[in-house]
Short mmCIF file of C-alpha atoms and ligand atoms in Angstrom, two decimals:
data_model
loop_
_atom_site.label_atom_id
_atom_site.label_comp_id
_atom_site.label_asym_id
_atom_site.label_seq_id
_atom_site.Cartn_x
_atom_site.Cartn_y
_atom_site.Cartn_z
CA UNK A 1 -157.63 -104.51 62.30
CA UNK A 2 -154.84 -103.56 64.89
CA UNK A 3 -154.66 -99.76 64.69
CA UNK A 4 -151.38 -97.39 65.89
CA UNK A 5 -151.39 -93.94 65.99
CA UNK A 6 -148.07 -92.18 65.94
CA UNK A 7 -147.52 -88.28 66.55
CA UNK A 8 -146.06 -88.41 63.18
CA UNK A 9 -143.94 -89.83 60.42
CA UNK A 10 -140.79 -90.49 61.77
CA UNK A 11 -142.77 -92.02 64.58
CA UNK A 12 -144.55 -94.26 62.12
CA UNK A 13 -141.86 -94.87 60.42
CA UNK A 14 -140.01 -96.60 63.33
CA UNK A 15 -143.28 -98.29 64.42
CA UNK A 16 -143.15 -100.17 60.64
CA UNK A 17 -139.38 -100.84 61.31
CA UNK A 18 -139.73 -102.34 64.57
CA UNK A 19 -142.67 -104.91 63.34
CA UNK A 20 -140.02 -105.95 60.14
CA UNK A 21 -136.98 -106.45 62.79
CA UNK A 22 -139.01 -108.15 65.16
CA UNK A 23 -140.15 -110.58 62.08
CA UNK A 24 -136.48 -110.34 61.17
CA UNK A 25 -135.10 -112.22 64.27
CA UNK A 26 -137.75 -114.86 64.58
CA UNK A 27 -137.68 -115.81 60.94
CA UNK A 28 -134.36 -114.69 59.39
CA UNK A 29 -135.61 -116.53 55.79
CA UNK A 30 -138.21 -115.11 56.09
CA UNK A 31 -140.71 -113.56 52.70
CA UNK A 32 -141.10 -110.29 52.80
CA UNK A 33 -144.01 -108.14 50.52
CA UNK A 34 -142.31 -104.63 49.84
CA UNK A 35 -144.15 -101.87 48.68
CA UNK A 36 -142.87 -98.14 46.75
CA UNK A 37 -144.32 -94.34 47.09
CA UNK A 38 -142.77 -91.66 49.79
CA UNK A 39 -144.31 -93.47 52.93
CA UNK A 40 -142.04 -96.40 53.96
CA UNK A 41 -138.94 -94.24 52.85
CA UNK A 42 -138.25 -93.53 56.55
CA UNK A 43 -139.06 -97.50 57.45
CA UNK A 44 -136.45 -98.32 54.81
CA UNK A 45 -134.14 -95.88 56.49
CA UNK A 46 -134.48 -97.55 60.03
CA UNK A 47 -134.04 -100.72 58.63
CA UNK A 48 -130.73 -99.58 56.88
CA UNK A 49 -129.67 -98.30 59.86
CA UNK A 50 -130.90 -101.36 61.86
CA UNK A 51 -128.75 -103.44 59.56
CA UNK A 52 -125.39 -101.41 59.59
CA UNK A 53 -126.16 -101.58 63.47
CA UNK A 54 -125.92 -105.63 63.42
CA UNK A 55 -129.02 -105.54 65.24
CA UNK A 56 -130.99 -106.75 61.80
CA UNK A 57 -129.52 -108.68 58.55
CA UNK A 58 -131.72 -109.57 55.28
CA UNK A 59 -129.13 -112.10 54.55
CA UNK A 60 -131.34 -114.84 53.83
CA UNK A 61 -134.39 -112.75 53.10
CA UNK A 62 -136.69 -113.24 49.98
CA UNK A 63 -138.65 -110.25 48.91
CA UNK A 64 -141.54 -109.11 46.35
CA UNK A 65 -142.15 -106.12 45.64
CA UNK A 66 -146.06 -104.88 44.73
CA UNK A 67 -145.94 -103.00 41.25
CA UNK A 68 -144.00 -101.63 38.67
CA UNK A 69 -144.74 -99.35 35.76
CA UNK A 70 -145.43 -100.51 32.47
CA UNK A 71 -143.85 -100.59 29.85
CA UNK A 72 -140.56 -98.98 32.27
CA UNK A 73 -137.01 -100.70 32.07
CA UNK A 74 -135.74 -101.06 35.62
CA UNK A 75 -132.72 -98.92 35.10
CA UNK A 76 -135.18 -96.45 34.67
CA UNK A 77 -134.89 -93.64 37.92
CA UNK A 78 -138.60 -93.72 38.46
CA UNK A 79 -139.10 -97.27 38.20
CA UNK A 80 -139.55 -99.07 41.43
CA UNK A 81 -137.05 -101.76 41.34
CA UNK A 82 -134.76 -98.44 41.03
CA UNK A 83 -136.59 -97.06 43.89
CA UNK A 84 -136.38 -100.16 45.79
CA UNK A 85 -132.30 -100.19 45.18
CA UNK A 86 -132.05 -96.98 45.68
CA UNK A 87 -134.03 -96.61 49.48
CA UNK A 88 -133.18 -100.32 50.93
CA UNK A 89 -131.63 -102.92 48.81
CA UNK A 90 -128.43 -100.78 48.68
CA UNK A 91 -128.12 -100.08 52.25
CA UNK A 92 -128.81 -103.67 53.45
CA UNK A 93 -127.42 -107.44 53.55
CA UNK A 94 -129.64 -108.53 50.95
CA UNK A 95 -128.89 -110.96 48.10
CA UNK A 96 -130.62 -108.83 45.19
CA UNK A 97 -130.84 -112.15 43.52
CA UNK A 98 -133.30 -112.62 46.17
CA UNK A 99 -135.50 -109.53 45.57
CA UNK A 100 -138.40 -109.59 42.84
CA UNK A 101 -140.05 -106.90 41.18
CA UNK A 102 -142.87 -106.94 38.83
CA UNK A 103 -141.16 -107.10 35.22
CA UNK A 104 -142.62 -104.25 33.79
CA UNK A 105 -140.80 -104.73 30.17
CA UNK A 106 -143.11 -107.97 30.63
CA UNK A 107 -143.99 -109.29 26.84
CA UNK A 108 -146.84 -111.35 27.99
CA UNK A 109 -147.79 -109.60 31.00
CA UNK A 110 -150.50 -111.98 32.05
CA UNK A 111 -148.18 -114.61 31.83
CA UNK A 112 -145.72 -112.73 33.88
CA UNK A 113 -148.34 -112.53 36.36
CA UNK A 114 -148.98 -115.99 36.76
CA UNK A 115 -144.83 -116.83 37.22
CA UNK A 116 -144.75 -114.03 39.52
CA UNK A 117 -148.19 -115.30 42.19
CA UNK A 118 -146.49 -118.95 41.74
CA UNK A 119 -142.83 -117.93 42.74
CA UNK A 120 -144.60 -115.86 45.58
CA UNK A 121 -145.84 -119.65 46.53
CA UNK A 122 -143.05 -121.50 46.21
CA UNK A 123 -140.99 -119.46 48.38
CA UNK A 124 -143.69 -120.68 50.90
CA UNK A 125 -145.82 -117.22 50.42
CA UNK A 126 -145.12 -113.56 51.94
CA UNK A 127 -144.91 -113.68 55.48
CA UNK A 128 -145.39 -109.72 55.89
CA UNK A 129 -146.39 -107.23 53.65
CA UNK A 130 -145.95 -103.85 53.60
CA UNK A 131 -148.63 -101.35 52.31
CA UNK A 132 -148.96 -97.75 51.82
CA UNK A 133 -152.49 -95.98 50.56
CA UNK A 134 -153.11 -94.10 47.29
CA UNK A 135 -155.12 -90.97 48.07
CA UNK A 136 -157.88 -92.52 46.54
CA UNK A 137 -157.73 -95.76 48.35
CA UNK A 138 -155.67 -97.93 45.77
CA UNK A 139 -153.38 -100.39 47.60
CA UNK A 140 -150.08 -101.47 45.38
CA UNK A 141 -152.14 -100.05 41.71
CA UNK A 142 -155.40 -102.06 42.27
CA UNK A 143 -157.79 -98.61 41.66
CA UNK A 144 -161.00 -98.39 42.77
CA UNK A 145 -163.07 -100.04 40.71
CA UNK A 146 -166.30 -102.29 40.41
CA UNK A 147 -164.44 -105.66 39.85
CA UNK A 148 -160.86 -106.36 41.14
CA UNK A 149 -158.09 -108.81 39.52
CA UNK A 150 -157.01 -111.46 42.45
CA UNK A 151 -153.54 -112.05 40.89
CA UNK A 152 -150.68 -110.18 39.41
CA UNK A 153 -152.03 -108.37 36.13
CA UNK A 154 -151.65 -105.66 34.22
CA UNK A 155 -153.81 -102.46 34.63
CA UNK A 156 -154.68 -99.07 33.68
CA UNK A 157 -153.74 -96.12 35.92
CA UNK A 158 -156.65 -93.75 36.50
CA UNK A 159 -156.16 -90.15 36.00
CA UNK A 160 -156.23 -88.99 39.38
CA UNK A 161 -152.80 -91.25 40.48
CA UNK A 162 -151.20 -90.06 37.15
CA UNK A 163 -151.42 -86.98 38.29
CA UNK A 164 -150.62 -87.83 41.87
CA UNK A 165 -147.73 -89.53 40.83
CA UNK A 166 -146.33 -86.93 38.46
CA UNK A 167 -144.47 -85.56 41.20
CA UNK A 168 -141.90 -87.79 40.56
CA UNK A 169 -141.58 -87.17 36.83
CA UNK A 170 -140.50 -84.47 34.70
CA UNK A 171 -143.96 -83.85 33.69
CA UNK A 172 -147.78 -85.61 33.94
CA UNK A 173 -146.86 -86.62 29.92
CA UNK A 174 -144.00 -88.87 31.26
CA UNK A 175 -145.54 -90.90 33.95
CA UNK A 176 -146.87 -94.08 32.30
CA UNK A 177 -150.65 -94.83 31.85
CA UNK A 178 -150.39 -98.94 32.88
CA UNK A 179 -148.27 -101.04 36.20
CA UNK A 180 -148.13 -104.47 36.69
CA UNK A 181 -149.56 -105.39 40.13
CA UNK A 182 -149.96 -107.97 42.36
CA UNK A 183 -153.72 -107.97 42.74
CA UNK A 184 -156.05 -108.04 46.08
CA UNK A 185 -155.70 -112.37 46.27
CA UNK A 186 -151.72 -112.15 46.23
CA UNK A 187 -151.72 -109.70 49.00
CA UNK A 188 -154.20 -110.76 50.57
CA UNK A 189 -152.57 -114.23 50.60
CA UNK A 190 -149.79 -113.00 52.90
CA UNK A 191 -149.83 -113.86 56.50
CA UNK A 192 -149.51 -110.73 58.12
CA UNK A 193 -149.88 -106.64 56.30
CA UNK A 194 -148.53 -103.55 57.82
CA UNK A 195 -150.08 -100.54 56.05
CA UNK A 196 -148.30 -97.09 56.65
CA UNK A 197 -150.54 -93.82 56.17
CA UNK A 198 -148.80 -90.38 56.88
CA UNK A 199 -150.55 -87.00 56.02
CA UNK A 200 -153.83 -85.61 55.83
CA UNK A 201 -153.97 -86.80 51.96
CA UNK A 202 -154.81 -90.05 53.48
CA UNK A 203 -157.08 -89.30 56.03
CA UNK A 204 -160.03 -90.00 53.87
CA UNK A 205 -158.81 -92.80 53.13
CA UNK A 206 -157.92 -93.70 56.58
CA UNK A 207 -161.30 -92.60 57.81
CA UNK A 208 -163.17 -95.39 55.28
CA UNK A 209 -160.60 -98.16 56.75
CA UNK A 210 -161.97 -97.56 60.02
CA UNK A 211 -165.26 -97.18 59.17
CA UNK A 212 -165.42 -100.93 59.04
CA UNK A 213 -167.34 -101.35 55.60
CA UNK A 214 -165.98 -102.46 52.73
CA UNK A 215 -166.16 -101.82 48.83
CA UNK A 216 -163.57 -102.29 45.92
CA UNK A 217 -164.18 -98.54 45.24
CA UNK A 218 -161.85 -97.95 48.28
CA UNK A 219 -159.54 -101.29 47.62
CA UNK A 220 -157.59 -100.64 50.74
CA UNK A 221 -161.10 -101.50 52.90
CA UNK A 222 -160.65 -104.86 51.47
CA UNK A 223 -158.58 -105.27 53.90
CA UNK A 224 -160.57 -105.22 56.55
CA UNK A 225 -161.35 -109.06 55.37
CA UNK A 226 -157.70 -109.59 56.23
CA UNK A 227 -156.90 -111.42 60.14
CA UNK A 228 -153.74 -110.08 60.61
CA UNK A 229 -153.31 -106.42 59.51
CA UNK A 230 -151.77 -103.66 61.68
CA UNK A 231 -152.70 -99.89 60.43
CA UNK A 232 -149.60 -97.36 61.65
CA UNK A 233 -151.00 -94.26 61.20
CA UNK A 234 -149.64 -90.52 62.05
CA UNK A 235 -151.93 -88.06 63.20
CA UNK A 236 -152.44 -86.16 60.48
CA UNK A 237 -154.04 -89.04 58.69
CA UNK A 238 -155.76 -90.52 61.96
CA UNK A 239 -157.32 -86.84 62.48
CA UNK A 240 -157.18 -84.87 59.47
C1 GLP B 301 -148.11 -95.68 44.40
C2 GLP B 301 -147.86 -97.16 44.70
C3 GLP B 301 -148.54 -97.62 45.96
C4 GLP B 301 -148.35 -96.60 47.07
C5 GLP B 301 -148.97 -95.29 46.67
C6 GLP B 301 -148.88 -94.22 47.73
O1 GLP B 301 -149.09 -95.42 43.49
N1 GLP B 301 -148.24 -98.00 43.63
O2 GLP B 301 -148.05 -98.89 46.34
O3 GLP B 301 -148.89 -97.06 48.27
O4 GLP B 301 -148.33 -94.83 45.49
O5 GLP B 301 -147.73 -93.47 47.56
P1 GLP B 301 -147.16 -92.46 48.63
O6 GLP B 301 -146.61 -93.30 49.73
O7 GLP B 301 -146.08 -91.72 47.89
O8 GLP B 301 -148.28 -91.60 49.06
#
């Protein structure tokens, strides 16, 4: 695992962007993995302004998305494909027919799952993803637990990201208990994974990364098993 330690989040933040753009101009149809949660905010912003610069366009990019809540409609303000609109696909070239979320209004969620890995495939798989960290290790809503789903399924959020969450709800009541996630085979299908950690809330989790062991009780070690992942890290989460 390639490891980059910025002074600090906008730092990171650019360090994400440039990897994306760089992808970007090679491979202009190119599959991107997109992830939600207050990290890649600022890496959404660069890109934005990467795109109204001409230096970037998502023209002919494909993208899916990690999670969703469920059961959540995606008009919903805290649902991610509202996120998503609202901090990049609004600001950018992209044909939003292009861009895939998770449904999480999903009758037959398993189902769902299986239609969302195989359209991941036929769009010839995600050529980067992008990552952040739950504080307690979760990458997109896989939690830490004994045995891990390899596809997109629906789970059960534990208590701990309810509550970490809630910060973007009215109250812990309103944040919902299940997601739909792509699980640790889709990601780890893609070809390359940036993961973005900002803030001493991670640097726990940061700290088992680099520890190089690996247990689904901190799901984002499994990705030490990965060959092509790049950790951006500020110092706060490098340090602590
Ligand atoms: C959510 C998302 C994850 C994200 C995590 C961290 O639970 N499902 O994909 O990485 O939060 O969020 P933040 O970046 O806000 O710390």
């Amino acid at each position: 695992m390639k490891v980059i330690v910025c002074e600090n989040y906008d730092e990171m933040s650019k360090e994400g962007a440039k990897i994306i753009a760089s992808l970007l101009k090679n491979k202009p149809c190119c599959v991107l993995g997109l992830a939600t949660g207050s990290t890649p905010v600022g890496m959404y912003k660069e890109l934005a302004g990467m795109n109204r610069a001409g230096e970037i366009t998502f023209k002919d990019v494909t993208s899916f998305n990690l999670d969703e809540y469920y059961p959540l409609e995606p008009t919903h303000e805290q649902s991610y494909r509202y996120f998503m609109n609202v901090n990049l696909f609004d600001h950018v070239d992209i044909n939003k027919e292009h861009t895939h979320v998770p449904d999480g209004l999903a009758k037959d969620p398993t189902a769902m799952g299986e239609a969302y890995d195989a359209a991941i495939e036929a769009a010839g798989g995600i050529d980067l993803q992008v990552l952040g960290l739950g504080p307690n290790g979760h990458i997109a809503f896989n939690e830490p637990e004994e045995e891990l789903y390899a596809g997109t399924h629906l789970t059960s959020l534990t208590e701990s990201t309810i509550k970490a969450n809630s910060r973007f709800f009215a109250s812990v009541s309103d944040v919902p208990t299940k997601a739909v996630t792509m699980g640790i085979g889709s990601i780890m299908k893609a070809k390359k994974i940036i993961v973005l950690a900002s803030g001493k809330g991670k640097h726990a989790v940061v700290e088992k990364m680099l520890s190089g062991r690996i247990t689904t009780m901190c799901p984002g070690t499994l990705l030490l098993a990965h060959a092509d992942v790049t950790l951006i890290v500020d110092r706060d989460a490098y340090e602590g």
